[in-house]
Amino acid sequence: MKKNHIVILFLFIIGIGTFFAFFNGQNVPDTKVQAGAGVVSFEKVLDQISRTWMSGASQLEQATVKKCTKEEIPNTFYQCNPDFLKCALQDKVLHGYRINLSKHGKEFKIYSKSEESDGNWPDYALLVELKNIEDPKLSREILLTDECRSLYLPRRVYHYGKLTQKWNWDNFDRHIFVDKHVVTNRDIREWVDQTEVKNIKFNESELHLPSLYLTSEQMENFCRYRGKKVLKAEVFDAISILPFDNAVVDRAQEFNSIVPWSRKEQSVSKAWQKIKKDPCKKAVSSECKLEEKELAHFRNPSWTGHYMVMGGYLEYMVNMIHPRRNLKVSSMYFERLSPWFRLGERAFWDGDGFSFRNFNWRGEDPLKEFRNFGVTFRCMKEQYYHESF
């Protein structure tokens, strides 16, 4: 790819003479765009592509939406999704430019800093070719970064674990970005296709569902491909536990929420009793319907906007404080009155397999009908201030 033909997009178009991007604190050199004829149309096509990339199906014609999406799958799945963008725009002509995503012998080409040895690349970006149908000299290649997946963790003092554990920490000296959703089968298929990594299990027929059968080592490798690492346990608590007072950021909170939707209740049974209608909208447990279980990772955002912090699927995280407490257990494998449905409670997964013997449930075992268990995960990025410049 010729460097003088690269334009990097970040959320919106800043200016047509010079483009500049700021990737989670990392500066990327600006690239001049040829002035003169075609500049206005080029600006328009960039704007339309970036809107489609960031917005998913929400701004497209119904015929395209019907062709490229499934009705039951939420739109967030299609945001910053190379498969969806290819379906929606491949070979279309926008303002005099034909869109091409098929590059380097692949359906689409992802540039990942972990995979590219030369150049100052963003952590993760999709390559898109814009072919000018009248003047090939005006053709360009652009990189689209994924700004849909992660949310910024507010800077404040946080509590780790249950309130009885006197362990507080803060992120005043760093930027932390956490993925909103757990990793899906689509994400894993892309990783396999782009890097040709071997012996990776994923469900090809249910790409929108969570990845369930990676080892902990494979999870780390996937997050590294994305320029990130597996979520830490204390950060999981930060996105899950409601601050008792949002205005207090410089000291530990007096009380911890035990469920992600209430600051007050300190009893699991009382917290559920107050949910008069549709408790599965709060957290997916064994009592919920099949479709609610399958789409649990798109439900129930926490106070920070992160999904499925309680209920749904088992979720692995790295715990350097208590290594044998690395698994969020509240899930479809337990009834909602189980002691596991309480924030800060974690079991142990050995990271190698998915049968009963690979877990230590600490005496609070899953329902007897379950003997095999899938484990999800999500990624995060942590960057200290001195690395931002």
Short mmCIF file of C-alpha atoms in Angstrom, two decimals:
data_model
loop_
_atom_site.label_atom_id
_atom_site.label_comp_id
_atom_site.label_asym_id
_atom_site.label_seq_id
_atom_site.Cartn_x
_atom_site.Cartn_y
_atom_site.Cartn_z
CA MET A 1 0.00 0.00 0.00
CA LYS A 2 1.47 3.34 -1.06
CA LYS A 3 1.80 5.62 1.91
CA ASN A 4 1.12 8.78 -0.08
CA HIS A 5 -2.31 7.40 -0.94
CA ILE A 6 -3.40 6.69 2.63
CA VAL A 7 -6.01 8.74 4.44
CA ILE A 8 -6.96 7.81 8.00
CA LEU A 9 -10.50 8.34 9.26
CA PHE A 10 -11.42 8.87 12.89
CA LEU A 11 -15.11 9.42 13.66
CA PHE A 12 -15.56 12.37 11.31
CA ILE A 13 -13.81 14.23 8.52
CA ILE A 14 -11.68 17.02 9.96
CA GLY A 15 -10.65 18.77 6.74
CA ILE A 16 -9.94 17.88 3.16
CA GLY A 17 -6.53 19.57 2.87
CA THR A 18 -4.92 17.71 5.76
CA PHE A 19 -6.22 14.67 7.64
CA PHE A 20 -5.17 13.91 11.19
CA ALA A 21 -6.21 11.16 13.58
CA PHE A 22 -5.91 10.59 17.31
CA PHE A 23 -6.15 6.91 18.16
CA ASN A 24 -6.81 6.59 21.88
CA GLY A 25 -3.89 8.87 22.63
CA GLN A 26 -1.60 7.79 19.79
CA ASN A 27 -0.74 10.35 17.15
CA VAL A 28 -0.74 9.25 13.51
CA PRO A 29 1.12 11.37 10.94
CA ASP A 30 -1.13 13.47 8.72
CA THR A 31 -1.30 12.78 5.00
CA LYS A 32 -1.83 15.37 2.27
CA VAL A 33 -4.78 14.87 -0.04
CA GLN A 34 -4.45 16.11 -3.61
CA ALA A 35 -6.27 19.38 -4.06
CA GLY A 36 -8.19 20.45 -7.15
CA ALA A 37 -10.79 18.53 -9.13
CA GLY A 38 -12.55 15.81 -7.21
CA VAL A 39 -11.83 17.18 -3.76
CA VAL A 40 -15.45 17.99 -2.97
CA SER A 41 -16.72 14.61 -4.15
CA PHE A 42 -13.93 12.88 -2.24
CA GLU A 43 -14.99 14.65 0.93
CA LYS A 44 -18.58 13.52 0.37
CA VAL A 45 -17.67 9.89 -0.19
CA LEU A 46 -15.49 9.86 2.93
CA ASP A 47 -18.36 11.28 4.94
CA GLN A 48 -20.81 8.67 3.64
CA ILE A 49 -18.42 5.76 4.25
CA SER A 50 -17.58 6.91 7.77
CA ARG A 51 -21.27 7.33 8.61
CA THR A 52 -22.08 3.83 7.36
CA TRP A 53 -19.08 2.39 9.21
CA MET A 54 -19.99 4.06 12.50
CA SER A 55 -23.78 3.88 12.31
CA GLY A 56 -24.31 0.38 10.93
CA ALA A 57 -27.72 -0.24 9.42
CA SER A 58 -29.48 2.75 10.96
CA GLN A 59 -28.96 5.16 8.02
CA LEU A 60 -29.21 2.83 5.02
CA GLU A 61 -31.98 2.13 2.52
CA GLN A 62 -34.37 -0.66 3.49
CA ALA A 63 -33.27 -2.87 0.59
CA THR A 64 -29.66 -2.76 1.81
CA VAL A 65 -30.69 -3.33 5.43
CA LYS A 66 -32.76 -6.36 4.40
CA LYS A 67 -29.87 -7.79 2.38
CA CYS A 68 -27.09 -7.21 4.92
CA THR A 69 -28.69 -7.71 8.36
CA LYS A 70 -30.90 -10.06 10.34
CA GLU A 71 -33.92 -8.55 12.03
CA GLU A 72 -33.36 -10.10 15.46
CA ILE A 73 -29.74 -8.95 15.75
CA PRO A 74 -29.25 -5.46 17.29
CA ASN A 75 -27.69 -2.73 15.17
CA THR A 76 -24.64 -2.46 17.44
CA PHE A 77 -23.43 -5.73 15.93
CA TYR A 78 -23.20 -4.03 12.52
CA GLN A 79 -21.32 -0.93 13.65
CA CYS A 80 -17.62 -0.91 12.70
CA ASN A 81 -18.22 -4.35 11.18
CA PRO A 82 -16.13 -5.05 8.04
CA ASP A 83 -18.52 -7.81 6.87
CA PHE A 84 -21.47 -5.45 7.03
CA LEU A 85 -19.61 -2.60 5.32
CA LYS A 86 -18.55 -4.90 2.49
CA CYS A 87 -22.12 -6.13 2.01
CA ALA A 88 -23.49 -2.57 2.06
CA LEU A 89 -20.92 -0.76 -0.10
CA GLN A 90 -18.78 -3.19 -2.11
CA ASP A 91 -18.68 -2.07 -5.80
CA LYS A 92 -21.10 0.79 -5.19
CA VAL A 93 -20.33 4.14 -6.82
CA LEU A 94 -20.50 7.06 -4.40
CA HIS A 95 -19.92 10.58 -5.73
CA GLY A 96 -17.75 9.28 -8.55
CA TYR A 97 -15.80 6.71 -6.51
CA ARG A 98 -16.22 2.94 -6.67
CA ILE A 99 -15.82 1.23 -3.28
CA ASN A 100 -13.59 -1.83 -3.02
CA LEU A 101 -12.80 -3.78 0.16
CA SER A 102 -11.38 -6.95 -1.43
CA LYS A 103 -7.63 -6.51 -1.05
CA HIS A 104 -4.50 -8.67 -0.87
CA GLY A 105 -6.42 -11.82 -1.80
CA LYS A 106 -8.88 -11.46 1.10
CA GLU A 107 -12.53 -10.45 1.43
CA PHE A 108 -11.16 -7.42 3.25
CA LYS A 109 -7.82 -6.44 4.73
CA ILE A 110 -7.26 -5.53 8.39
CA TYR A 111 -4.10 -3.70 9.42
CA SER A 112 -3.20 -4.49 13.01
CA LYS A 113 -0.21 -3.00 14.80
CA SER A 114 0.49 -6.44 16.27
CA GLU A 115 0.78 -7.90 12.76
CA GLU A 116 2.57 -5.09 10.88
CA SER A 117 6.31 -4.83 11.46
CA ASP A 118 6.88 -1.57 9.56
CA GLY A 119 5.26 1.83 9.88
CA ASN A 120 3.29 3.69 12.51
CA TRP A 121 -0.04 1.89 12.24
CA PRO A 122 -3.19 2.29 14.30
CA ASP A 123 -3.97 -0.61 16.64
CA TYR A 124 -6.63 -1.92 14.27
CA ALA A 125 -7.96 -0.57 10.96
CA LEU A 126 -9.88 -1.70 7.88
CA LEU A 127 -8.41 -0.90 4.44
CA VAL A 128 -10.87 0.53 1.89
CA GLU A 129 -9.97 1.45 -1.69
CA LEU A 130 -11.76 4.36 -3.37
CA LYS A 131 -11.41 4.11 -7.16
CA ASN A 132 -12.19 7.32 -9.04
CA ILE A 133 -14.08 6.18 -12.13
CA GLU A 134 -13.03 9.21 -14.22
CA ASP A 135 -9.48 9.90 -13.10
CA PRO A 136 -7.41 7.03 -11.59
CA LYS A 137 -4.94 9.59 -10.20
CA LEU A 138 -7.62 10.70 -7.74
CA SER A 139 -8.07 7.16 -6.38
CA ARG A 140 -7.20 6.67 -2.72
CA GLU A 141 -6.93 4.06 0.01
CA ILE A 142 -8.27 4.84 3.48
CA LEU A 143 -8.06 3.18 6.87
CA LEU A 144 -11.15 2.98 9.08
CA THR A 145 -10.43 2.52 12.78
CA ASP A 146 -12.85 0.82 15.16
CA GLU A 147 -14.19 3.52 17.46
CA CYS A 148 -17.52 1.73 18.05
CA ARG A 149 -16.36 -1.08 20.28
CA SER A 150 -14.84 0.58 23.36
CA LEU A 151 -15.97 3.11 25.96
CA TYR A 152 -13.76 5.35 28.04
CA LEU A 153 -13.68 4.55 31.75
CA PRO A 154 -14.29 7.76 33.76
CA ARG A 155 -11.36 8.81 35.94
CA ARG A 156 -12.14 8.31 39.62
CA VAL A 157 -11.44 6.09 42.66
CA TYR A 158 -12.93 2.61 42.26
CA HIS A 159 -13.49 -0.33 44.59
CA TYR A 160 -12.38 -3.86 43.77
CA GLY A 161 -14.49 -6.86 44.79
CA LYS A 162 -17.06 -7.05 47.57
CA LEU A 163 -17.35 -4.18 50.04
CA THR A 164 -15.72 -6.35 52.72
CA GLN A 165 -12.53 -6.32 50.62
CA LYS A 166 -10.76 -3.05 51.40
CA TRP A 167 -9.08 -2.64 48.05
CA ASN A 168 -9.39 0.64 46.18
CA TRP A 169 -7.63 1.91 43.08
CA ASP A 170 -7.86 4.83 40.66
CA ASN A 171 -7.16 5.61 37.02
CA PHE A 172 -6.21 9.30 37.33
CA ASP A 173 -2.84 8.61 35.70
CA ARG A 174 -4.04 6.68 32.66
CA HIS A 175 -6.65 6.27 29.97
CA ILE A 176 -8.65 3.02 30.08
CA PHE A 177 -10.93 1.89 27.26
CA VAL A 178 -13.14 -1.17 27.74
CA ASP A 179 -15.08 -3.09 25.08
CA LYS A 180 -18.84 -2.68 25.45
CA HIS A 181 -19.59 -6.25 24.41
CA VAL A 182 -17.88 -9.59 24.80
CA VAL A 183 -16.04 -10.98 21.77
CA THR A 184 -18.26 -12.64 19.15
CA ASN A 185 -17.79 -15.53 16.73
CA ARG A 186 -17.56 -12.96 13.93
CA ASP A 187 -14.60 -11.34 15.65
CA ILE A 188 -12.87 -14.70 15.95
CA ARG A 189 -13.55 -15.68 12.34
CA GLU A 190 -12.00 -12.39 11.21
CA TRP A 191 -8.94 -13.04 13.37
CA VAL A 192 -8.54 -16.52 11.86
CA ASP A 193 -8.98 -15.27 8.29
CA GLN A 194 -6.62 -12.32 8.67
CA THR A 195 -3.79 -14.01 10.57
CA GLU A 196 -4.26 -17.72 9.72
CA VAL A 197 -3.93 -18.60 13.40
CA LYS A 198 -4.50 -22.33 13.93
CA ASN A 199 -6.70 -24.54 16.15
CA ILE A 200 -9.28 -21.89 16.99
CA LYS A 201 -12.88 -22.95 17.69
CA PHE A 202 -15.82 -20.74 16.81
CA ASN A 203 -19.40 -21.12 15.58
CA GLU A 204 -19.49 -20.24 11.88
CA SER A 205 -23.30 -20.41 11.72
CA GLU A 206 -23.95 -18.03 14.66
CA LEU A 207 -21.50 -15.20 14.09
CA HIS A 208 -23.41 -12.72 16.26
CA LEU A 209 -23.20 -14.93 19.35
CA PRO A 210 -20.32 -14.78 21.86
CA SER A 211 -17.12 -16.71 21.34
CA LEU A 212 -17.26 -19.50 23.93
CA TYR A 213 -14.44 -21.98 23.36
CA LEU A 214 -11.11 -20.18 23.36
CA THR A 215 -8.50 -20.99 25.97
CA SER A 216 -7.28 -18.13 28.15
CA GLU A 217 -4.05 -18.02 26.13
CA GLN A 218 -6.00 -17.74 22.88
CA MET A 219 -8.08 -14.95 24.42
CA GLU A 220 -4.92 -13.02 25.21
CA ASN A 221 -3.68 -13.54 21.65
CA PHE A 222 -6.94 -12.26 20.17
CA CYS A 223 -6.91 -9.13 22.30
CA ARG A 224 -3.29 -8.53 21.30
CA TYR A 225 -4.37 -8.72 17.64
CA ARG A 226 -6.80 -5.92 18.47
CA GLY A 227 -4.07 -3.87 20.16
CA LYS A 228 -5.49 -4.63 23.60
CA LYS A 229 -5.44 -7.17 26.44
CA VAL A 230 -8.03 -9.24 28.31
CA LEU A 231 -10.11 -7.25 30.78
CA LYS A 232 -8.77 -6.99 34.33
CA ALA A 233 -10.97 -7.99 37.27
CA GLU A 234 -10.75 -4.61 39.01
CA VAL A 235 -11.74 -2.85 35.77
CA PHE A 236 -14.69 -5.21 35.40
CA ASP A 237 -15.83 -4.12 38.86
CA ALA A 238 -15.39 -0.48 37.83
CA ILE A 239 -17.78 -0.83 34.89
CA SER A 240 -20.23 -2.89 36.95
CA ILE A 241 -20.58 -1.37 40.43
CA LEU A 242 -22.74 1.75 40.61
CA PRO A 243 -21.00 4.62 42.41
CA PHE A 244 -23.07 5.61 45.45
CA ASP A 245 -22.42 9.26 44.61
CA ASN A 246 -21.40 10.10 41.05
CA ALA A 247 -20.05 13.46 42.14
CA VAL A 248 -17.47 11.93 44.48
CA VAL A 249 -14.49 10.89 42.35
CA ASP A 250 -11.47 11.35 44.63
CA ARG A 251 -12.21 8.87 47.41
CA ALA A 252 -13.71 5.42 47.93
CA GLN A 253 -17.49 5.10 48.07
CA GLU A 254 -19.13 4.19 51.38
CA PHE A 255 -21.39 1.53 49.88
CA ASN A 256 -21.11 -0.89 46.99
CA SER A 257 -24.07 -1.82 44.80
CA ILE A 258 -24.58 -5.58 44.68
CA VAL A 259 -26.55 -5.45 41.41
CA PRO A 260 -25.76 -3.15 38.46
CA TRP A 261 -29.15 -1.40 38.47
CA SER A 262 -29.55 -0.34 42.13
CA ARG A 263 -27.41 1.52 44.68
CA LYS A 264 -29.55 0.73 47.69
CA GLU A 265 -30.30 -2.97 48.04
CA GLN A 266 -27.83 -5.17 49.91
CA SER A 267 -29.93 -8.34 49.60
CA VAL A 268 -30.10 -10.29 46.31
CA SER A 269 -33.65 -11.51 47.00
CA LYS A 270 -34.91 -8.01 47.80
CA ALA A 271 -33.22 -6.59 44.73
CA TRP A 272 -35.12 -9.07 42.54
CA GLN A 273 -38.40 -8.61 44.41
CA LYS A 274 -38.43 -4.98 43.32
CA ILE A 275 -38.31 -6.00 39.64
CA LYS A 276 -42.02 -6.32 39.03
CA LYS A 277 -41.89 -6.94 35.29
CA ASP A 278 -39.48 -8.70 32.94
CA PRO A 279 -36.53 -9.50 35.24
CA CYS A 280 -34.66 -10.95 32.25
CA LYS A 281 -34.21 -7.38 31.00
CA LYS A 282 -32.04 -6.76 34.07
CA ALA A 283 -29.95 -9.95 34.02
CA VAL A 284 -30.33 -13.21 32.10
CA SER A 285 -30.57 -16.30 34.36
CA SER A 286 -31.69 -19.91 33.90
CA GLU A 287 -35.35 -18.82 34.17
CA CYS A 288 -35.15 -16.73 30.99
CA LYS A 289 -36.28 -17.78 27.51
CA LEU A 290 -33.82 -19.15 24.95
CA GLU A 291 -33.81 -16.02 22.78
CA GLU A 292 -33.12 -13.88 25.86
CA LYS A 293 -30.21 -16.11 26.81
CA GLU A 294 -28.67 -16.05 23.33
CA LEU A 295 -28.85 -12.27 23.01
CA ALA A 296 -27.79 -11.57 26.61
CA HIS A 297 -24.58 -9.87 25.43
CA PHE A 298 -26.66 -7.15 23.77
CA ARG A 299 -28.79 -6.51 26.86
CA ASN A 300 -28.64 -4.67 30.15
CA PRO A 301 -26.00 -1.91 29.90
CA SER A 302 -24.23 -0.96 33.13
CA TRP A 303 -23.79 2.59 34.42
CA THR A 304 -20.82 2.98 32.04
CA GLY A 305 -22.67 1.53 29.02
CA HIS A 306 -21.05 -1.92 29.11
CA TYR A 307 -23.28 -4.91 28.47
CA MET A 308 -23.86 -8.16 30.36
CA VAL A 309 -21.93 -7.36 33.52
CA MET A 310 -24.41 -9.59 35.35
CA GLY A 311 -26.14 -12.70 34.01
CA GLY A 312 -25.94 -14.15 30.51
CA TYR A 313 -22.65 -15.97 29.96
CA LEU A 314 -19.66 -16.85 32.09
CA GLU A 315 -16.89 -14.30 31.54
CA TYR A 316 -13.16 -14.71 32.06
CA MET A 317 -10.98 -11.86 33.29
CA VAL A 318 -7.40 -11.51 34.45
CA ASN A 319 -7.15 -11.15 38.22
CA MET A 320 -3.70 -10.22 39.48
CA ILE A 321 -5.02 -9.48 42.97
CA HIS A 322 -6.70 -12.85 43.58
CA PRO A 323 -5.67 -15.14 40.68
CA ARG A 324 -8.16 -17.84 41.67
CA ARG A 325 -11.06 -15.42 41.31
CA ASN A 326 -11.03 -14.90 37.54
CA LEU A 327 -14.56 -15.79 36.41
CA LYS A 328 -17.81 -13.83 36.48
CA VAL A 329 -20.26 -16.62 37.31
CA SER A 330 -23.72 -15.00 37.32
CA SER A 331 -25.14 -16.51 34.13
CA MET A 332 -27.78 -18.67 32.46
CA TYR A 333 -26.36 -21.68 34.31
CA PHE A 334 -27.81 -20.47 37.64
CA GLU A 335 -31.14 -19.32 39.02
CA ARG A 336 -31.35 -15.60 39.70
CA LEU A 337 -31.49 -16.10 43.48
CA SER A 338 -28.14 -17.90 43.41
CA PRO A 339 -25.42 -16.28 45.56
CA TRP A 340 -23.45 -15.78 42.32
CA PHE A 341 -25.87 -13.02 41.28
CA ARG A 342 -24.00 -10.47 43.30
CA LEU A 343 -21.34 -8.07 42.00
CA GLY A 344 -17.79 -8.82 43.10
CA GLU A 345 -18.40 -12.59 43.36
CA ARG A 346 -16.08 -14.71 41.23
CA ALA A 347 -15.10 -18.36 40.79
CA PHE A 348 -12.05 -19.94 39.15
CA TRP A 349 -11.50 -21.23 35.61
CA ASP A 350 -8.25 -22.96 34.70
CA GLY A 351 -8.30 -21.47 31.20
CA ASP A 352 -7.82 -24.80 29.43
CA GLY A 353 -11.20 -26.54 29.07
CA PHE A 354 -14.95 -26.27 29.47
CA SER A 355 -16.14 -29.32 31.43
CA PHE A 356 -17.14 -29.30 35.10
CA ARG A 357 -13.64 -30.23 36.25
CA ASN A 358 -12.11 -27.10 34.67
CA PHE A 359 -13.91 -24.88 37.18
CA ASN A 360 -13.89 -24.35 40.92
CA TRP A 361 -17.41 -23.20 41.84
CA ARG A 362 -16.53 -22.86 45.55
CA GLY A 363 -19.42 -25.13 46.54
CA GLU A 364 -22.06 -23.14 44.62
CA ASP A 365 -22.45 -25.48 41.63
CA PRO A 366 -24.44 -24.82 38.44
CA LEU A 367 -27.81 -26.47 37.83
CA LYS A 368 -27.43 -30.20 37.26
CA GLU A 369 -28.56 -30.13 33.63
CA PHE A 370 -25.38 -28.27 32.68
CA ARG A 371 -22.11 -30.22 32.44
CA ASN A 372 -20.27 -28.22 29.79
CA PHE A 373 -19.78 -24.47 29.89
CA GLY A 374 -18.73 -21.87 27.38
CA VAL A 375 -16.64 -18.91 28.59
CA THR A 376 -16.73 -15.43 27.08
CA PHE A 377 -14.28 -12.55 27.41
CA ARG A 378 -13.79 -8.93 26.42
CA CYS A 379 -10.76 -6.74 25.77
CA MET A 380 -9.51 -3.45 27.19
CA LYS A 381 -6.77 -0.94 26.45
CA GLU A 382 -4.74 0.84 29.09
CA GLN A 383 -2.53 3.79 28.24
CA TYR A 384 -0.54 5.98 30.61
CA TYR A 385 -0.36 9.72 29.98
CA HIS A 386 3.32 9.72 29.01
CA GLU A 387 2.48 7.27 26.18
CA SER A 388 -0.10 9.61 24.66
CA PHE A 389 2.31 12.10 23.18
#
